[in-house]
Amino acid sequence: MAGIIMIVVMVGMIFFMQRQQKKQATERQNQLNAVKKGDEVVTIGGLYATVDEVDLDAKKIVLDADGIYLTFELSAIKSVVAKASAVETSESSEKAVEEVTETEALAVESTTEETESAIEEN
């Protein structure tokens, strides 16, 4: 009786382990299929780069690492660090901050000129 219980427990553990591995493999494949131009990725070798081109049919990806273009198999991607939309959003917010800073600088400059002209009049 104890032997049957052990066998059932072992079969159950094997079933759950296989199920978990299959779920992780499916999740990874979905992540690789969702990679698009502009995403920041890390390869299995530790290279941080930006995706320049993706060919899902040939399972190849071209990465831009500071102006150097490298071709890898799609399975060489370890993880996606940042999606393209997040990168574009941060760049646009940086531009907005620069515009606000320029506007504030112009306002301070015009206020300074007005103050100087008022002092000269007195």
GROMACS .gro file of C-alpha atoms in nm:
model
  122
    1MET     CA    1   0.000   0.000   0.000
    2ALA     CA    2   0.279   0.244   0.090
    3GLY     CA    3   0.453   0.164  -0.240
    4ILE     CA    4   0.143   0.259  -0.439
    5ILE     CA    5   0.115   0.591  -0.254
    6MET     CA    6   0.481   0.668  -0.328
    7ILE     CA    7   0.433   0.589  -0.697
    8VAL     CA    8   0.124   0.812  -0.716
    9VAL     CA    9   0.311   1.096  -0.543
   10MET     CA   10   0.610   1.056  -0.780
   11VAL     CA   11   0.385   1.055  -1.089
   12GLY     CA   12   0.207   1.365  -0.954
   13MET     CA   13   0.536   1.548  -0.897
   14ILE     CA   14   0.662   1.460  -1.245
   15PHE     CA   15   0.333   1.579  -1.397
   16PHE     CA   16   0.347   1.916  -1.216
   17MET     CA   17   0.716   1.968  -1.299
   18GLN     CA   18   0.657   1.903  -1.669
   19ARG     CA   19   0.356   2.132  -1.666
   20GLN     CA   20   0.559   2.414  -1.508
   21GLN     CA   21   0.843   2.371  -1.758
   22LYS     CA   22   0.600   2.375  -2.049
   23LYS     CA   23   0.436   2.691  -1.914
   24GLN     CA   24   0.777   2.864  -1.882
   25ALA     CA   25   0.877   2.756  -2.235
   26THR     CA   26   0.549   2.891  -2.377
   27GLU     CA   27   0.595   3.220  -2.189
   28ARG     CA   28   0.951   3.257  -2.321
   29GLN     CA   29   0.842   3.181  -2.678
   30ASN     CA   30   0.565   3.442  -2.654
   31GLN     CA   31   0.818   3.695  -2.523
   32LEU     CA   32   1.055   3.621  -2.814
   33ASN     CA   33   0.773   3.646  -3.068
   34ALA     CA   34   0.672   3.985  -2.924
   35VAL     CA   35   1.019   4.139  -2.970
   36LYS     CA   36   1.012   4.430  -3.215
   37LYS     CA   37   1.239   4.703  -3.343
   38GLY     CA   38   1.345   4.947  -3.072
   39ASP     CA   39   1.320   4.703  -2.780
   40GLU     CA   40   1.621   4.684  -2.549
   41VAL     CA   41   1.732   4.325  -2.489
   42VAL     CA   42   2.002   4.122  -2.317
   43THR     CA   43   2.158   3.823  -2.494
   44ILE     CA   44   2.257   3.500  -2.322
   45GLY     CA   45   2.615   3.627  -2.340
   46GLY     CA   46   2.527   3.941  -2.142
   47LEU     CA   47   2.527   4.189  -2.434
   48TYR     CA   48   2.285   4.480  -2.389
   49ALA     CA   49   2.160   4.607  -2.725
   50THR     CA   50   1.868   4.757  -2.913
   51VAL     CA   51   1.672   4.549  -3.164
   52ASP     CA   52   1.718   4.681  -3.516
   53GLU     CA   53   1.552   4.405  -3.719
   54VAL     CA   54   1.353   4.088  -3.645
   55ASP     CA   55   1.297   3.797  -3.887
   56LEU     CA   56   1.060   3.552  -3.718
   57ASP     CA   57   1.050   3.319  -4.021
   58ALA     CA   58   1.428   3.269  -4.022
   59LYS     CA   59   1.446   3.298  -3.639
   60LYS     CA   60   1.712   3.570  -3.665
   61ILE     CA   61   1.748   3.908  -3.500
   62VAL     CA   62   1.979   4.201  -3.575
   63LEU     CA   63   2.094   4.398  -3.270
   64ASP     CA   64   2.246   4.746  -3.257
   65ALA     CA   65   2.511   4.769  -2.986
   66ASP     CA   66   2.637   5.131  -2.997
   67GLY     CA   67   2.646   5.143  -3.377
   68ILE     CA   68   2.771   4.788  -3.425
   69TYR     CA   69   2.513   4.563  -3.589
   70LEU     CA   70   2.521   4.197  -3.487
   71THR     CA   71   2.304   3.911  -3.612
   72PHE     CA   72   2.190   3.648  -3.361
   73GLU     CA   73   1.951   3.357  -3.350
   74LEU     CA   74   1.626   3.461  -3.187
   75SER     CA   75   1.686   3.205  -2.910
   76ALA     CA   76   2.003   3.397  -2.808
   77ILE     CA   77   1.784   3.662  -2.645
   78LYS     CA   78   1.781   3.611  -2.268
   79SER     CA   79   1.532   3.883  -2.175
   80VAL     CA   80   1.371   4.206  -2.285
   81VAL     CA   81   1.489   4.495  -2.068
   82ALA     CA   82   1.260   4.768  -2.207
   83LYS     CA   83   0.992   4.770  -2.472
   84ALA     CA   84   1.015   5.024  -2.755
   85SER     CA   85   0.712   5.222  -2.636
   86ALA     CA   86   0.866   5.268  -2.291
   87VAL     CA   87   1.190   5.389  -2.449
   88GLU     CA   88   1.003   5.633  -2.674
   89THR     CA   89   0.802   5.759  -2.377
   90SER     CA   90   1.113   5.831  -2.171
   91GLU     CA   91   1.275   6.008  -2.467
   92SER     CA   92   0.965   6.221  -2.525
   93SER     CA   93   0.947   6.312  -2.154
   94GLU     CA   94   1.315   6.413  -2.164
   95LYS     CA   95   1.239   6.638  -2.464
   96ALA     CA   96   0.944   6.790  -2.278
   97VAL     CA   97   1.167   6.866  -1.979
   98GLU     CA   98   1.422   7.031  -2.212
   99GLU     CA   99   1.147   7.243  -2.370
  100VAL     CA  100   1.019   7.354  -2.029
  101THR     CA  101   1.374   7.438  -1.919
  102GLU     CA  102   1.429   7.646  -2.236
  103THR     CA  103   1.098   7.826  -2.182
  104GLU     CA  104   1.188   7.903  -1.820
  105ALA     CA  105   1.531   8.030  -1.929
  106LEU     CA  106   1.368   8.263  -2.185
  107ALA     CA  107   1.122   8.389  -1.921
  108VAL     CA  108   1.404   8.461  -1.674
  109GLU     CA  109   1.604   8.632  -1.949
  110SER     CA  110   1.312   8.858  -2.049
  111THR     CA  111   1.241   8.940  -1.683
  112THR     CA  112   1.607   9.033  -1.635
  113GLU     CA  113   1.598   9.261  -1.940
  114GLU     CA  114   1.279   9.431  -1.815
  115THR     CA  115   1.435   9.486  -1.474
  116GLU     CA  116   1.752   9.633  -1.626
  117SER     CA  117   1.551   9.869  -1.848
  118ALA     CA  118   1.341   9.980  -1.547
  119ILE     CA  119   1.658  10.050  -1.348
  120GLU     CA  120   1.806  10.253  -1.636
  121GLU     CA  121   1.489  10.464  -1.657
  122ASN     CA  122   1.513  10.555  -1.288
   0.00000   0.00000   0.00000
